[in-house]
PDB file of C-alpha atoms in Angstrom:
ATOM      1  CA  UNK A  14     -29.332  -1.537 -26.557  1.00 55.00           C
ATOM      2  CA  UNK A  15     -31.724   1.408 -26.146  1.00 66.00           C
ATOM      3  CA  UNK A  16     -31.559   3.080 -23.053  1.00 62.00           C
ATOM      4  CA  UNK A  17     -28.406   1.383 -21.909  1.00 62.00           C
ATOM      5  CA  UNK A  18     -26.763   3.634 -19.538  1.00 62.00           C
ATOM      6  CA  UNK A  19     -22.892   4.058 -19.430  1.00 60.00           C
ATOM      7  CA  UNK A  20     -20.595   3.171 -16.438  1.00 58.00           C
ATOM      8  CA  UNK A  21     -19.678   6.582 -15.267  1.00 56.00           C
ATOM      9  CA  UNK A  22     -16.009   6.899 -13.913  1.00 57.00           C
ATOM     10  CA  UNK A  23     -15.829   7.364 -10.435  1.00 59.00           C
ATOM     11  CA  UNK A  24     -14.175  10.892  -9.387  1.00 61.00           C
ATOM     12  CA  UNK A  25     -10.619  10.487  -7.759  1.00 60.00           C
ATOM     13  CA  UNK A  26     -11.353  11.037  -3.987  1.00 68.00           C
ATOM     14  CA  UNK A  27      -9.807  13.797  -2.244  1.00 81.00           C
ATOM     15  CA  UNK A  28      -6.616  12.989  -0.122  1.00 80.00           C
ATOM     16  CA  UNK A  29      -7.346  13.044   3.659  1.00 85.00           C
ATOM     17  CA  UNK A  30      -5.357  12.852   6.826  1.00 87.00           C
ATOM     18  CA  UNK A  31      -6.377   9.522   7.265  1.00 88.00           C
ATOM     19  CA  UNK A  32      -5.092   8.414   3.848  1.00 89.00           C
ATOM     20  CA  UNK A  33      -1.805   9.962   4.755  1.00 89.00           C
ATOM     21  CA  UNK A  34      -1.794   7.642   7.773  1.00 92.00           C
ATOM     22  CA  UNK A  35      -2.781   4.644   5.975  1.00 94.00           C
ATOM     23  CA  UNK A  36       0.453   4.437   3.848  1.00 93.00           C
ATOM     24  CA  UNK A  37       3.181   4.310   6.084  1.00 93.00           C
ATOM     25  CA  UNK A  38       6.232   4.035   3.617  1.00 93.00           C
ATOM     26  CA  UNK A  39       7.132   1.830   0.599  1.00 93.00           C
ATOM     27  CA  UNK A  40       8.697  -1.404   1.015  1.00 93.00           C
ATOM     28  CA  UNK A  41      12.332  -0.983  -0.714  1.00 92.00           C
ATOM     29  CA  UNK A  42      13.900  -4.821  -1.053  1.00 93.00           C
ATOM     30  CA  UNK A  43      14.974  -6.731  -4.037  1.00 95.00           C
ATOM     31  CA  UNK A  44      11.852  -8.738  -4.469  1.00 94.00           C
ATOM     32  CA  UNK A  45       9.581  -5.407  -4.003  1.00 92.00           C
ATOM     33  CA  UNK A  46      11.794  -4.031  -7.094  1.00 90.00           C
ATOM     34  CA  UNK A  47      11.428  -6.944  -9.157  1.00 93.00           C
ATOM     35  CA  UNK A  48       7.498  -6.758  -8.683  1.00 91.00           C
ATOM     36  CA  UNK A  49       7.275  -3.078  -9.728  1.00 89.00           C
ATOM     37  CA  UNK A  50       8.408  -4.037 -13.060  1.00 90.00           C
ATOM     38  CA  UNK A  51       4.997  -5.837 -13.534  1.00 91.00           C
ATOM     39  CA  UNK A  52       3.119  -2.998 -12.377  1.00 91.00           C
ATOM     40  CA  UNK A  53       2.963  -3.979  -8.285  1.00 94.00           C
ATOM     41  CA  UNK A  54       4.095  -1.884  -5.522  1.00 94.00           C
ATOM     42  CA  UNK A  55       4.664  -3.011  -1.939  1.00 96.00           C
ATOM     43  CA  UNK A  56       3.717  -0.714   0.853  1.00 96.00           C
ATOM     44  CA  UNK A  57       3.934  -0.854   4.791  1.00 96.00           C
ATOM     45  CA  UNK A  58       0.523   0.145   6.024  1.00 97.00           C
ATOM     46  CA  UNK A  59      -1.248   0.402   9.186  1.00 96.00           C
ATOM     47  CA  UNK A  60      -1.946  -3.028  10.787  1.00 96.00           C
ATOM     48  CA  UNK A  61      -5.654  -1.967  10.996  1.00 95.00           C
ATOM     49  CA  UNK A  62      -6.073  -0.867   7.452  1.00 96.00           C
ATOM     50  CA  UNK A  63      -8.488  -2.859   5.055  1.00 96.00           C
ATOM     51  CA  UNK A  64      -8.116  -3.223   1.397  1.00 96.00           C
ATOM     52  CA  UNK A  65     -10.759  -0.659   0.311  1.00 96.00           C
ATOM     53  CA  UNK A  66      -9.036   1.708   2.340  1.00 95.00           C
ATOM     54  CA  UNK A  67      -5.464   1.025   1.048  1.00 96.00           C
ATOM     55  CA  UNK A  68      -6.909   1.240  -2.429  1.00 95.00           C
ATOM     56  CA  UNK A  69      -8.757   4.425  -1.895  1.00 95.00           C
ATOM     57  CA  UNK A  70      -5.556   6.063  -0.299  1.00 94.00           C
ATOM     58  CA  UNK A  71      -3.080   4.805  -3.088  1.00 93.00           C
ATOM     59  CA  UNK A  72      -5.710   6.132  -5.888  1.00 93.00           C
ATOM     60  CA  UNK A  73      -6.047   9.537  -4.272  1.00 92.00           C
ATOM     61  CA  UNK A  74      -2.228   9.802  -3.087  1.00 91.00           C
ATOM     62  CA  UNK A  75      -0.697   8.973  -6.171  1.00 91.00           C
ATOM     63  CA  UNK A  76      -3.060   9.790  -8.936  1.00 91.00           C
ATOM     64  CA  UNK A  77      -3.455   6.196 -10.455  1.00 92.00           C
ATOM     65  CA  UNK A  78      -5.943   3.409 -10.811  1.00 95.00           C
ATOM     66  CA  UNK A  79      -5.520   0.326  -8.703  1.00 95.00           C
ATOM     67  CA  UNK A  80      -7.001  -3.193  -9.970  1.00 96.00           C
ATOM     68  CA  UNK A  81      -6.042  -5.054  -6.907  1.00 96.00           C
ATOM     69  CA  UNK A  82      -4.907  -5.022  -3.576  1.00 97.00           C
ATOM     70  CA  UNK A  83      -3.153  -8.139  -1.631  1.00 97.00           C
ATOM     71  CA  UNK A  84      -2.074  -7.840   1.976  1.00 97.00           C
ATOM     72  CA  UNK A  85      -0.074 -10.031   4.480  1.00 97.00           C
ATOM     73  CA  UNK A  86      -0.083  -9.425   8.195  1.00 96.00           C
ATOM     74  CA  UNK A  87       3.343 -10.289  10.021  1.00 95.00           C
ATOM     75  CA  UNK A  88       3.262 -10.759  13.409  1.00 96.00           C
ATOM     76  CA  UNK A  89       6.076  -9.610  15.848  1.00 94.00           C
ATOM     77  CA  UNK A  90       9.076 -11.804  16.465  1.00 95.00           C
ATOM     78  CA  UNK A  91      10.179 -12.467  20.145  1.00 95.00           C
ATOM     79  CA  UNK A  92      13.738 -11.360  20.498  1.00 95.00           C
ATOM     80  CA  UNK A  93      16.260 -11.429  23.294  1.00 95.00           C
ATOM     81  CA  UNK A  94      18.572  -8.836  24.269  1.00 93.00           C
ATOM     82  CA  UNK A  95      21.072  -8.979  27.160  1.00 92.00           C
ATOM     83  CA  UNK A  96      18.759 -11.981  28.722  1.00 92.00           C
ATOM     84  CA  UNK A  97      15.637  -9.797  28.439  1.00 95.00           C
ATOM     85  CA  UNK A  98      12.690 -10.531  26.316  1.00 96.00           C
ATOM     86  CA  UNK A  99      11.083  -8.026  23.637  1.00 95.00           C
ATOM     87  CA  UNK A 100       8.773  -8.216  21.121  1.00 95.00           C
ATOM     88  CA  UNK A 101       9.027  -6.457  17.949  1.00 93.00           C
ATOM     89  CA  UNK A 102       5.708  -4.984  16.703  1.00 95.00           C
ATOM     90  CA  UNK A 103       3.260  -6.338  14.558  1.00 95.00           C
ATOM     91  CA  UNK A 104       3.066  -5.313  10.658  1.00 96.00           C
ATOM     92  CA  UNK A 105       1.010  -5.186   7.655  1.00 97.00           C
ATOM     93  CA  UNK A 106       2.399  -5.183   3.858  1.00 97.00           C
ATOM     94  CA  UNK A 107       0.324  -4.318   1.028  1.00 97.00           C
ATOM     95  CA  UNK A 108       0.948  -5.332  -2.625  1.00 96.00           C
ATOM     96  CA  UNK A 109      -0.885  -2.815  -4.885  1.00 96.00           C
ATOM     97  CA  UNK A 110      -1.279  -3.875  -8.464  1.00 96.00           C
ATOM     98  CA  UNK A 111      -1.856  -0.982 -10.888  1.00 95.00           C
ATOM     99  CA  UNK A 112      -3.466  -0.820 -13.981  1.00 94.00           C
ATOM    100  CA  UNK A 113      -1.281  -1.532 -17.173  1.00 91.00           C
ATOM    101  CA  UNK A 114       0.637   1.475 -18.177  1.00 90.00           C
ATOM    102  CA  UNK A 115       0.587   3.174 -15.048  1.00 89.00           C
ATOM    103  CA  UNK A 116       3.438   3.697 -12.528  1.00 87.00           C
ATOM    104  CA  UNK A 117       4.438   5.359  -9.198  1.00 86.00           C
ATOM    105  CA  UNK A 118       7.856   6.836  -8.586  1.00 84.00           C
ATOM    106  CA  UNK A 119       8.395   5.880  -5.111  1.00 78.00           C
ATOM    107  CA  UNK A 120      11.921   7.576  -4.849  1.00 75.00           C
ATOM    108  CA  UNK A 121      10.190  11.214  -5.064  1.00 74.00           C
ATOM    109  CA  UNK A 122       7.759  10.505  -2.052  1.00 71.00           C
ATOM    110  CA  UNK A 123       4.222  11.729  -1.557  1.00 68.00           C
ATOM    111  CA  UNK A 124       2.781  14.816  -3.082  1.00 63.00           C
ATOM    112  CA  UNK A 125       1.733  17.242  -0.378  1.00 63.00           C
TER     113      UNK A 125
END
């Protein structure tokens, strides 16, 4: 094609304090470990975080390419302790799919 423009790769965004606050911690369970074998990493994130915010935060903090982000909101349960009723906090989990061939070593923590 004459005059066809090539897609330019977007520069990796710089990590900001908000991105560090968006990703709370990785989910370390048997199910999440099995998903990591298929290029998926699970994180606990802020309940107010959106999919584009999660994607940009993971790409900036871990220097990887994200293909897909799935989220699930988990409402807090009502629990009783010594006859008193309490409520656990609402939580949100994000399952991030990485581009094939890329990995994140969650045991080393976030780079500062």
